XYZ file of C-alpha atoms in Angstrom:
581
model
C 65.267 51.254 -26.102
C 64.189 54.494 -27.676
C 60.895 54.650 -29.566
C 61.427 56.242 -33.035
C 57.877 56.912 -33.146
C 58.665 59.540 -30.354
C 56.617 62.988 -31.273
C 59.028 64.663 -29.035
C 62.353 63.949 -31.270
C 63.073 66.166 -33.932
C 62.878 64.603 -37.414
C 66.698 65.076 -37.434
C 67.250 63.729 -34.152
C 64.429 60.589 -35.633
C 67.054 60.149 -38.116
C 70.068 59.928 -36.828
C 69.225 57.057 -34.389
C 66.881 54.565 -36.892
C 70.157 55.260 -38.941
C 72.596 54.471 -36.223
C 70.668 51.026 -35.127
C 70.708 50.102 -38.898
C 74.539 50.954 -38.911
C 74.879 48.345 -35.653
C 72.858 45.661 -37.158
C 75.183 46.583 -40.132
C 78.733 45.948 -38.187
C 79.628 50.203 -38.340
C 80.868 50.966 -35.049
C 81.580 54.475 -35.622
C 79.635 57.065 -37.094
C 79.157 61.379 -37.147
C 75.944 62.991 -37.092
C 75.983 66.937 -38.118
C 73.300 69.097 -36.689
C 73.090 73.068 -36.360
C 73.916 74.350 -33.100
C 70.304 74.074 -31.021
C 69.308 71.239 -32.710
C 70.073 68.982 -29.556
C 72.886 67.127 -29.802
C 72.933 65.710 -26.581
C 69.542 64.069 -26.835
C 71.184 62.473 -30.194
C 74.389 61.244 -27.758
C 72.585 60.020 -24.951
C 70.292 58.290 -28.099
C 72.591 56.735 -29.466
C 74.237 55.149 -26.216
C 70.094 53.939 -25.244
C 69.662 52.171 -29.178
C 73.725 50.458 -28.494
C 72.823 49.678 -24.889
C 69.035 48.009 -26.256
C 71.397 45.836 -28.888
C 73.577 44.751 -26.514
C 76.803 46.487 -28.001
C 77.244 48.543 -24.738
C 76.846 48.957 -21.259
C 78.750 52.113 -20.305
C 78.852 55.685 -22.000
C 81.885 57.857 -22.068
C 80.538 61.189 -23.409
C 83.292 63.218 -23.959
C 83.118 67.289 -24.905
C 86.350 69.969 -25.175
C 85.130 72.410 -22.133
C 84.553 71.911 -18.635
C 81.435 74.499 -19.194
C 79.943 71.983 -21.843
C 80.770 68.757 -19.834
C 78.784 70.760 -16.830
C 75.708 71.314 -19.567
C 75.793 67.985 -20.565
C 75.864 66.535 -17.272
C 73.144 67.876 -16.271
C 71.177 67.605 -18.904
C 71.165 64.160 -18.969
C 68.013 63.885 -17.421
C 66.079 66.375 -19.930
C 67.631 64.125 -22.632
C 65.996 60.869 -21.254
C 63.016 62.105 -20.518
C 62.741 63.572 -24.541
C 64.016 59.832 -25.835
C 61.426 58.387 -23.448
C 64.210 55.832 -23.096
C 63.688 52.911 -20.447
C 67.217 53.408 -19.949
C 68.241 53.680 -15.862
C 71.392 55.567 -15.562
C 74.274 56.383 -12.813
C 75.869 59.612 -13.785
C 79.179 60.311 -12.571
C 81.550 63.785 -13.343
C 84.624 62.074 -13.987
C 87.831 63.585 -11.989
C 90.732 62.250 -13.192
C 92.319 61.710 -9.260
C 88.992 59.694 -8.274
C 87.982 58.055 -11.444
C 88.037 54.865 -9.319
C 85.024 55.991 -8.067
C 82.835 55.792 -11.526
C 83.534 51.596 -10.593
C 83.298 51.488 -7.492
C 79.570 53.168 -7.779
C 78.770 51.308 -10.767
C 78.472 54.542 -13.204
C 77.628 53.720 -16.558
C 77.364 56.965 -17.952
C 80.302 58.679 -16.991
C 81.623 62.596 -18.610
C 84.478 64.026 -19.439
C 86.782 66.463 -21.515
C 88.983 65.138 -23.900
C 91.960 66.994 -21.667
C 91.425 64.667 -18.861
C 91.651 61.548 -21.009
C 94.829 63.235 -22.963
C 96.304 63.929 -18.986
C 95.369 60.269 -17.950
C 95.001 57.927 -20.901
C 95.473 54.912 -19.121
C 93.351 55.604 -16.700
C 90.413 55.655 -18.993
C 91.905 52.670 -21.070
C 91.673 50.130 -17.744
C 88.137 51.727 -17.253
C 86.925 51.175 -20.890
C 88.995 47.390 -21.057
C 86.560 46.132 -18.140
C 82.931 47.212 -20.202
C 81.609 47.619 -23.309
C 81.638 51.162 -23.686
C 79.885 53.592 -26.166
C 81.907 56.350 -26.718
C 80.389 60.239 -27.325
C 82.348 63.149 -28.865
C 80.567 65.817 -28.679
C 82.057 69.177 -30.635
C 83.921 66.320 -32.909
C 85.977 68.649 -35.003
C 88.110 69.586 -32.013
C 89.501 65.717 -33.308
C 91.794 66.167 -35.727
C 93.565 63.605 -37.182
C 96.943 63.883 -36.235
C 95.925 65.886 -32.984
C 96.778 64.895 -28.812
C 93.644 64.508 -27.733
C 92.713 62.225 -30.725
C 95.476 59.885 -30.413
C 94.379 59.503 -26.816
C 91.179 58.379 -27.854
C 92.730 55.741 -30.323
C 93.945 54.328 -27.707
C 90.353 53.447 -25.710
C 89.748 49.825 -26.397
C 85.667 50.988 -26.904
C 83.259 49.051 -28.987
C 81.474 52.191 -30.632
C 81.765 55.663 -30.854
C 79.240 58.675 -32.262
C 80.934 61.530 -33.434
C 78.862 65.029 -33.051
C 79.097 68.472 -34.465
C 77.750 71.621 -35.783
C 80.593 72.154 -37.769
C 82.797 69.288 -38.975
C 85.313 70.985 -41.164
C 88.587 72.465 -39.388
C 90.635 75.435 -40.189
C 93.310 73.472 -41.109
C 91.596 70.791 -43.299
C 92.496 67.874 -41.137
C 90.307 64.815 -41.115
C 88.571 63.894 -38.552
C 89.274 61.096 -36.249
C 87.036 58.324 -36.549
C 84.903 60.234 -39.760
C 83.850 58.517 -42.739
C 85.321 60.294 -45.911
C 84.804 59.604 -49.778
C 85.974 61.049 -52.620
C 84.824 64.181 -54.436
C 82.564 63.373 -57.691
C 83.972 65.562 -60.547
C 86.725 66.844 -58.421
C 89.906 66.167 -56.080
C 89.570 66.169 -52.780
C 88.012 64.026 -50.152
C 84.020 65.276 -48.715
C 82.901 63.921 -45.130
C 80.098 61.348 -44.969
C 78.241 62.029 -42.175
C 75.450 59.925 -40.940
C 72.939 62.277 -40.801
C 73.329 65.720 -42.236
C 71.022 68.540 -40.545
C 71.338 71.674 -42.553
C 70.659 75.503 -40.676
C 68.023 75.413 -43.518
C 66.364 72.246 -42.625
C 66.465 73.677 -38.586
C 64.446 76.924 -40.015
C 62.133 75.145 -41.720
C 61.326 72.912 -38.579
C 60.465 76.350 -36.519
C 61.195 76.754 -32.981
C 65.136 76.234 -33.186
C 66.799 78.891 -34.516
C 66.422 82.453 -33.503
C 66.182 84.873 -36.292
C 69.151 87.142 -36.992
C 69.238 90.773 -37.231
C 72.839 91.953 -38.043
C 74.072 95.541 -37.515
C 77.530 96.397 -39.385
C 78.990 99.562 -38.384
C 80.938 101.460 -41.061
C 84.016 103.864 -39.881
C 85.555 106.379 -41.768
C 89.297 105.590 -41.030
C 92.488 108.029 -40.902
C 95.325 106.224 -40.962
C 99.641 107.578 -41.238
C 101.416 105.150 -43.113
C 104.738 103.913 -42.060
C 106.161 106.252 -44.217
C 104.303 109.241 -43.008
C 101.653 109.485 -45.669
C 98.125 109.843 -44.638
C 94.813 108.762 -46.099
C 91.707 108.058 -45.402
C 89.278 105.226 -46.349
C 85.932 103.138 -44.586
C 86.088 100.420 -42.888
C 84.663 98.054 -45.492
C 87.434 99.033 -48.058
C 89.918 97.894 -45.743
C 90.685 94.429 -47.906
C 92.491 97.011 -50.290
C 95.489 97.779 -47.864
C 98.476 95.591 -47.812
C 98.020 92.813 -45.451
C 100.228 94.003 -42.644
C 98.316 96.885 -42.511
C 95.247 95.538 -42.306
C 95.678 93.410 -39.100
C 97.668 97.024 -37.978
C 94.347 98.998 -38.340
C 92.440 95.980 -36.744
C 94.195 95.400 -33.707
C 94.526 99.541 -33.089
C 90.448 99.703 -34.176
C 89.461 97.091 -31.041
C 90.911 99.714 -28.589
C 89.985 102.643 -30.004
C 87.091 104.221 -28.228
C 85.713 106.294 -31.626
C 85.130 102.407 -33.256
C 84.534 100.579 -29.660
C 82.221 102.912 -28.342
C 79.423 103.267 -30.796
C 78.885 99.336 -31.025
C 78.972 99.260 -27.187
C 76.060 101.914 -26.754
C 73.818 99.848 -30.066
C 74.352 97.033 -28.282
C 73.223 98.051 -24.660
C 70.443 100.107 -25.936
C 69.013 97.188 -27.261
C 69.386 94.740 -24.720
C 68.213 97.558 -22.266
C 65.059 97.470 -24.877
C 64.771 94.255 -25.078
C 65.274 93.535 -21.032
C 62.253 96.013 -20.728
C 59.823 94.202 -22.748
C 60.797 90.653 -21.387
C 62.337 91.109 -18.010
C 64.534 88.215 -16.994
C 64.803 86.542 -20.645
C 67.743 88.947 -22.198
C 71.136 88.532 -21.611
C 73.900 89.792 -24.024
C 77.478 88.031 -24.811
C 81.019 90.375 -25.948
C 83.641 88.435 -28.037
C 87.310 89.951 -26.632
C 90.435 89.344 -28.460
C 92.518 89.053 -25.685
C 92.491 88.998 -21.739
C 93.634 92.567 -21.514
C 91.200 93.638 -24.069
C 88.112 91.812 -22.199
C 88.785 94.007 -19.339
C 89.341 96.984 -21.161
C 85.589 96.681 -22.285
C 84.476 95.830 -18.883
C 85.529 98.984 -18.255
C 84.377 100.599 -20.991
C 80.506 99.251 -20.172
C 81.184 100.391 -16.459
C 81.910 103.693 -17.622
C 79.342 104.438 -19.875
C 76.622 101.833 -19.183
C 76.794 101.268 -15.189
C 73.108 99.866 -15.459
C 74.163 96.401 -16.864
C 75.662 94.143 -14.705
C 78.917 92.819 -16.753
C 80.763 89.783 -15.972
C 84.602 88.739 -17.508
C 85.821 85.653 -17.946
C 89.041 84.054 -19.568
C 91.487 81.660 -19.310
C 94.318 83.836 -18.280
C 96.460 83.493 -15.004
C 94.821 86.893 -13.392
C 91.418 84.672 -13.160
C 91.314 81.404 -11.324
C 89.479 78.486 -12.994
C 87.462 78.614 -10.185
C 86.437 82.030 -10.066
C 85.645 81.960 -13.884
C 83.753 78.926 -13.669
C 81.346 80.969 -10.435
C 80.785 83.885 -12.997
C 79.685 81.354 -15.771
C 77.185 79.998 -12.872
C 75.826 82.832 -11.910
C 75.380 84.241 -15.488
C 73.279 81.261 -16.449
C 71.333 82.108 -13.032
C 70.940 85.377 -14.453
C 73.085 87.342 -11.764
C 74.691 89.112 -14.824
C 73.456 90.962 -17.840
C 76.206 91.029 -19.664
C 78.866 87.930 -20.305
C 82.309 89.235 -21.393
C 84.433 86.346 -22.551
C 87.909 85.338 -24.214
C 87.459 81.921 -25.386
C 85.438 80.655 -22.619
C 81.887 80.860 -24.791
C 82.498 80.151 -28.166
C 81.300 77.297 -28.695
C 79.191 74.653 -26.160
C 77.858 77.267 -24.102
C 74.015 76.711 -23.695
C 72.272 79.864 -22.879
C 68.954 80.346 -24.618
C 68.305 84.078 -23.240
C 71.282 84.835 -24.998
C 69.295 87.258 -27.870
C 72.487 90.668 -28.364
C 76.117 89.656 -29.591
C 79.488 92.317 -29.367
C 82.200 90.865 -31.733
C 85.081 92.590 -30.915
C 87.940 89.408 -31.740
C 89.549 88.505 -34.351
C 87.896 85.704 -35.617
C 86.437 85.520 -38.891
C 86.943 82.501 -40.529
C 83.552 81.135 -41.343
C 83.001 78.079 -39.026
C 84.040 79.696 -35.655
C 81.606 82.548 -36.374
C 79.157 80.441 -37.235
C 79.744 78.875 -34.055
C 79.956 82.294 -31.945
C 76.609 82.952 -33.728
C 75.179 80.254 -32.505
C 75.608 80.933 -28.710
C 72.570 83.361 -29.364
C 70.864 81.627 -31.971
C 69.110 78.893 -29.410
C 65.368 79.292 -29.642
C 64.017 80.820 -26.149
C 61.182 78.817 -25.073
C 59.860 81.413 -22.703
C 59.476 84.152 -24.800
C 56.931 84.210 -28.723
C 58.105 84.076 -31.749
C 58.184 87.523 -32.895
C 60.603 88.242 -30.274
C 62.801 85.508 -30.919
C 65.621 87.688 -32.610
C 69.228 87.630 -32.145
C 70.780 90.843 -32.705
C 74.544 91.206 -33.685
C 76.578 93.923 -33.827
C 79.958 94.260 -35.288
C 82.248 96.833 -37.361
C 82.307 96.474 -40.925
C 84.961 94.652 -42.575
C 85.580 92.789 -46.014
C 85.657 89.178 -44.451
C 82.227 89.368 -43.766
C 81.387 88.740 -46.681
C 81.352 85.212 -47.225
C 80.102 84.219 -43.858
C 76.972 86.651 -45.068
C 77.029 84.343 -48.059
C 76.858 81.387 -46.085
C 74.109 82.612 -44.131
C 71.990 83.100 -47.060
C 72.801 80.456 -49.217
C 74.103 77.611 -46.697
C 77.003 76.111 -48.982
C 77.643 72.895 -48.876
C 80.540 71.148 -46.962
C 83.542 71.887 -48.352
C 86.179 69.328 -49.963
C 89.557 68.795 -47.843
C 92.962 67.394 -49.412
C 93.510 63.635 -50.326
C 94.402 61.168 -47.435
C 97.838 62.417 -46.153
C 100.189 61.244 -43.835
C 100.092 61.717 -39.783
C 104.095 62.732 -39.697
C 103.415 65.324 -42.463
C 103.682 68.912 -41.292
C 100.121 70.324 -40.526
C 98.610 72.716 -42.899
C 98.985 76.763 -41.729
C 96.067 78.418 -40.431
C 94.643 81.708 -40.539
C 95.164 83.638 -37.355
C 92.056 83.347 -34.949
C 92.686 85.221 -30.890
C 96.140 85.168 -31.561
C 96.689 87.495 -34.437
C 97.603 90.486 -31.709
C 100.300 88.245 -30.151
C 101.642 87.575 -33.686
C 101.250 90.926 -34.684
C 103.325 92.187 -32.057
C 106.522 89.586 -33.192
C 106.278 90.674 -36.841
C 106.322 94.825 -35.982
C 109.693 94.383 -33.742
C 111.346 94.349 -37.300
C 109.432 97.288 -39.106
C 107.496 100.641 -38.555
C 103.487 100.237 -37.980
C 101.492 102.446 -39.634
C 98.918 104.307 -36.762
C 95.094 105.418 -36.730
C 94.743 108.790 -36.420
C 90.934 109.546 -36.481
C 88.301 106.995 -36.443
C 84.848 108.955 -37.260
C 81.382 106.847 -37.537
C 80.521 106.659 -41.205
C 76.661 104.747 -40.859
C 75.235 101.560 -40.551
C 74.276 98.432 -42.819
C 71.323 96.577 -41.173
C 70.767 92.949 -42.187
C 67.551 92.961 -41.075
C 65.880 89.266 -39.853
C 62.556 90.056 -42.091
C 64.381 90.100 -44.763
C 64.153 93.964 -46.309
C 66.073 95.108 -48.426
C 69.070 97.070 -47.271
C 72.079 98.550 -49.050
C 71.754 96.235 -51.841
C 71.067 92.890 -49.759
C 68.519 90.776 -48.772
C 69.499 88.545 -45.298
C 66.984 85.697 -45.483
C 68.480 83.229 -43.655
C 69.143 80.224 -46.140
C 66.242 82.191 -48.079
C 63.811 80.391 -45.880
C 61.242 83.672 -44.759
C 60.177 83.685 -40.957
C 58.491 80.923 -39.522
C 54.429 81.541 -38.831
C 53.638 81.249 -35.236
C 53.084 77.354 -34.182
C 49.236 76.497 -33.955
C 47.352 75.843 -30.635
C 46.649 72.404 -29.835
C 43.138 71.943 -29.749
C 41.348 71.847 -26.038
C 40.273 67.977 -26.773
C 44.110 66.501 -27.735
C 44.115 63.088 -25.729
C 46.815 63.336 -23.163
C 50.076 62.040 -23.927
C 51.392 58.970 -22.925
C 52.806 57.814 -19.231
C 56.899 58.114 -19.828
C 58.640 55.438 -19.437
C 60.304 54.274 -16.041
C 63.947 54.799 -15.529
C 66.115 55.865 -12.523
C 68.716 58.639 -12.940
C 71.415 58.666 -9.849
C 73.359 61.565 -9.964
C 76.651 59.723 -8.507
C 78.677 63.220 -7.981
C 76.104 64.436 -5.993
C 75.236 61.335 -3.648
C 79.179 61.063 -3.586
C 79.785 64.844 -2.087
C 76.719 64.731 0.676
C 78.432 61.627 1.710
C 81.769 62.954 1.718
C 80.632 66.457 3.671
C 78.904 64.213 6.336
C 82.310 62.383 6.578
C 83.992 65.707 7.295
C 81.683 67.652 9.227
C 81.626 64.880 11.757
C 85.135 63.894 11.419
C 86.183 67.577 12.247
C 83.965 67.752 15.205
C 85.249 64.911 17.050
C 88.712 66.207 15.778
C 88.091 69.275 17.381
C 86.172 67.536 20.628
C 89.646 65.862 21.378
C 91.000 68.597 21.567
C 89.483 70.003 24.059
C 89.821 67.012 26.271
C 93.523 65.718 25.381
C 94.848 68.853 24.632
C 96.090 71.087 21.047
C 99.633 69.042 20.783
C 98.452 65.474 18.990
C 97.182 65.327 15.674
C 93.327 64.248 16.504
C 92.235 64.226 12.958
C 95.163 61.176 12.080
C 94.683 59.626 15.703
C 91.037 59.370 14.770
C 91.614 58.186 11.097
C 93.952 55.494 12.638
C 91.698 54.005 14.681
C 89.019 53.924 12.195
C 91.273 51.679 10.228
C 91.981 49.647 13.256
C 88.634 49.055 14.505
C 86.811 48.358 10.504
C 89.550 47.337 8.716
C 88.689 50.021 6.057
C 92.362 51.398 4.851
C 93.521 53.514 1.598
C 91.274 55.723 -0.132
C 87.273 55.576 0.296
C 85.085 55.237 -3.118
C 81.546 55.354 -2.190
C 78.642 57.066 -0.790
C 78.038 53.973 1.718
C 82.023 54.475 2.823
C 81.762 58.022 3.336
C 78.427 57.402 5.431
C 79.622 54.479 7.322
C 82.963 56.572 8.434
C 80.558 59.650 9.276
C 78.151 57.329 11.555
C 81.551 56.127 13.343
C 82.749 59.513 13.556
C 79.841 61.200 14.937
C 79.639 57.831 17.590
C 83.030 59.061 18.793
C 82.096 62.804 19.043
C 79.411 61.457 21.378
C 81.090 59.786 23.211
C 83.783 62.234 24.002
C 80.785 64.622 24.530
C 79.871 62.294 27.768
């Protein structure tokens, strides 16, 4: 069980679980709990699979999340997450692969985790796994579940007995409901509002201290010379772009994200100040590029090679030139701090856990209020290692008119907003605003008519939102108007130790699982190879040695655990022996 008189929870995190046993005892068996990125969400799912496990609604955990980067994170920070609930909760962790997903029963996993792509690619899989316990089911990154979406009705189909919904963000683009969300109806208005759970505002987080970073934003203003389709030309700024026709606009922004006059300028602010900031803290500053596009990421790799050699830059991206493998390597070794600089295409924009994360580059072509919020938040975690004055998350970007009321939002922190009435799942989906694809789309649409082209892009100065909250060009950035927090006080020299944590056992089943399976192979191919020598290159040794295995245990078909893998490596390196003599 988890003690809600923890110190170490955050009042938020508190919250959500007494709330989430009362909902139990109450007969809820589904619930959402919204917290700012930071905040922990993963303590808050592992929680709330400890209080269900301690009431005796579940036995297993399914945590599900929408990358293979996050489902890495969360894996392995299962044990930090324990050890903050204090939970006397013993665990078997197992990284579910959809080909040996046998294996999470076999070892007698019971927290077990996953993308939501591997249970859309094999939802019967997980159905027979979730039919023999009583599983507690965790979405992490919840508004990835839309309503009428794939991986949603996969989920629908898990016969689990509860499920804890969890996001930073829990209204979509396209207004869909959530799967699984509690909604009620607008007072004084049409429209339907989530109900969360628990509700953690960016507000509430600042006011805690030692969350949030604070945010200094840099907007770069351009003086723009553009020749209309027509042949006309004229000039305007960046920030008075919203009065061009719309075509035009996403014209000038697509041509703008290549064009070394606008790239270059928010390339060198940026790597001045992480060179800055990598001098004063050595080892605790790392800096993160949003690309629109795979060709575009490697443009600015080339770019910072060019003109900043000094920072080591890394690119990753989802596109066919880079193997998953390869992109999930560079991911490693940025975390291990092998890179400066992360350059990305939808691989970071949400999930990724990287508290030295303290300069931004947004270069996409997102700007629709929640993924920016979440993009923001890939810097905002608090760093731990470093004080609070240096705490700061500095963003750079170009100027444009949809800042606006994501600036809004950072000083004022609106609340949720309403989405349409309960509709139907075969309705059409609602359109959305272009995100990374708006250069693909863009491309389409100008077969058919003349683009209008920059012709000079000159630098036209600088709006600085600055994180103490001066006054600059007419506004204030406070962040949800709450002022930076004062430094935390010292704990006085005679503070009785803390308690003994509680006992648990964490088995890391993917890890006991591949030791045993290398020892299985090294000594498999040595005996392979031994035979060889003696009997000649001609025979298959590895399959005359796998045979008689069989034969001689009895052990046939496909090997599930550690104490397999083991017990075939002990009769495999016999056999070596032997043929050594």
């Amino acid at each position: 069980m988890v003690s809600v008189d923890n110190p170490r929870l955050r009042p938020g995190q508190r919250l959500a679980l007494e709330r989430w046993n009362r909902a139990l005892a109450a007969g809820s068996r589904s619930e959402l709990v919204v917290v700012p990125v930071g905040y922990g969400k993963t303590i808050i799912g592992v929680g709330s699979f400890a209080v269900a496990a301690a009431g005796g609604h579940a036995d297993t955990c399914l945590y599900l999340t929408p990358t293979d980067v996050l489902r890495t994170q969360v894996y392995h920070g299962l044990e930090r997450a324990l050890e903050v609930l204090d939970a006397r909760l013993d665990v078997r962790k197992y990284l579910a692969e959809n080909a040996t997903l046998h294996r999470a029963a076999a070892n007698r996993a019971n927290v077990i985790v996953a993308t939501y792509q591997q249970v859309a690619a094999a939802p019967q899989r997980y159905a027979k796994l979730c039919a023999r316990r009583r599983v507690h089911l965790v979405c992490d990154e919840a508004h990835h579940l839309g309503e009428r979406g794939q991986w949603a009705a996969a989920l629908r189909a898990l016969p689990v007995a509860t499920t804890m919904l969890l996001s930073a963000t829990p209204v979509r683009l396209d207004r869909e409901p959530l799967a699984g969300a509690r909604y009620v109806p607008v007072e004084d208005g049409e429209g339907l509002v989530i109900d969360p759970l628990v509700h953690v505002t960016m507000r509430q987080a600042w006011r805690e201290g030692r969350i949030l970073k604070r945010l200094a934003m840099q907007m770069k203003d351009y003086a723009v010379e553009l020749r209309s389709a027509d042949g006309e030309i004229y000039t305007f700024t960046a920030s008075e772009m919203a009065e061009l026709p719309d075509f035009d606009q996403r014209c000038v922004r697509q041509q703008l994200r290549w064009n070394d006059d606008y790239v270059q300028p928010l390339v060198r602010e940026f790597a001045r100040t992480l060179e800055r900031k990598r001098a004063l803290a050595p080892g605790q500053h790392q800096g993160l590029v949003f690309a629109a596009t795979t060709a575009h990421a490697e443009h600015l790799a080339r770019v910072f090679a060019r003109h900043h050699p000094g920072l080591r830059c890394a690119v990753v991206h989802s596109g066919d030139e880079l193997p998953a493998a390869e992109a999930e390597q560079r991911l490693r070794d940025f975390h291990a701090g092998r890179y400066d600089v992360l350059i990305q295409v939808r691989k970071a924009s949400e999930g990724f856990d990287a508290p030295t994360v303290s300069v931004l580059l947004k270069l996409d072509a997102v700007f629709s209020r929640e993924p920016v919020i979440q993009q923001l938040g890939r810097g905002l975690r608090y760093n731990h290692n470093l004080p609070e004055a240096q705490n700061v998350l500095h963003v750079f970007i170009g100027r444009d008119p949809r800042l606006a009321p994501i600036i809004d939002h950072l000083e004022r922190e609106a609340a949720l907003p309403a989405i349409p009435g309960q509709r139907n799942r075969d309705e059409p989906r609602l359109e959305v605003e272009a995100t990374e694809d708006e250069p693909e789309q863009l491309a389409g649409e100008a077969e058919d008519r003349a683009t209008p082209e920059i012709v000079d892009v000159v630098e036209a100065g600088d709006a600085v939102l600055d994180e103490t909250g001066r006054l600059i060009e007419g506004q204030q950035l406070t962040m949800f108007g709450i002022p930076a927090p004062p430094p935390a006080p010292r704990a006085a020299a005679s503070v009785a130790p803390p308690p003994a944590p509680a006992q648990r056992e964490v088995v890391d089943l993917q890890a006991e699982l591949q030791e045993a399976i290398d020892y299985c192979k090294t000594w498999t191919s040595r005996a392979a190879r031994e035979r060889a020598k003696r009997f000649g290159p001609r025979e298959n040794h590895f399959a005359i040695l796998n045979a008689a295995y069989a034969r001689e245990t009895g052990q046939r078909g496909t090997l599930s655990t550690a104490a397999d893998y083991r017990r075939k490596g002990d009769w495999m390196k016999r056999k070596y022996l032997e043929l050594l003599g």
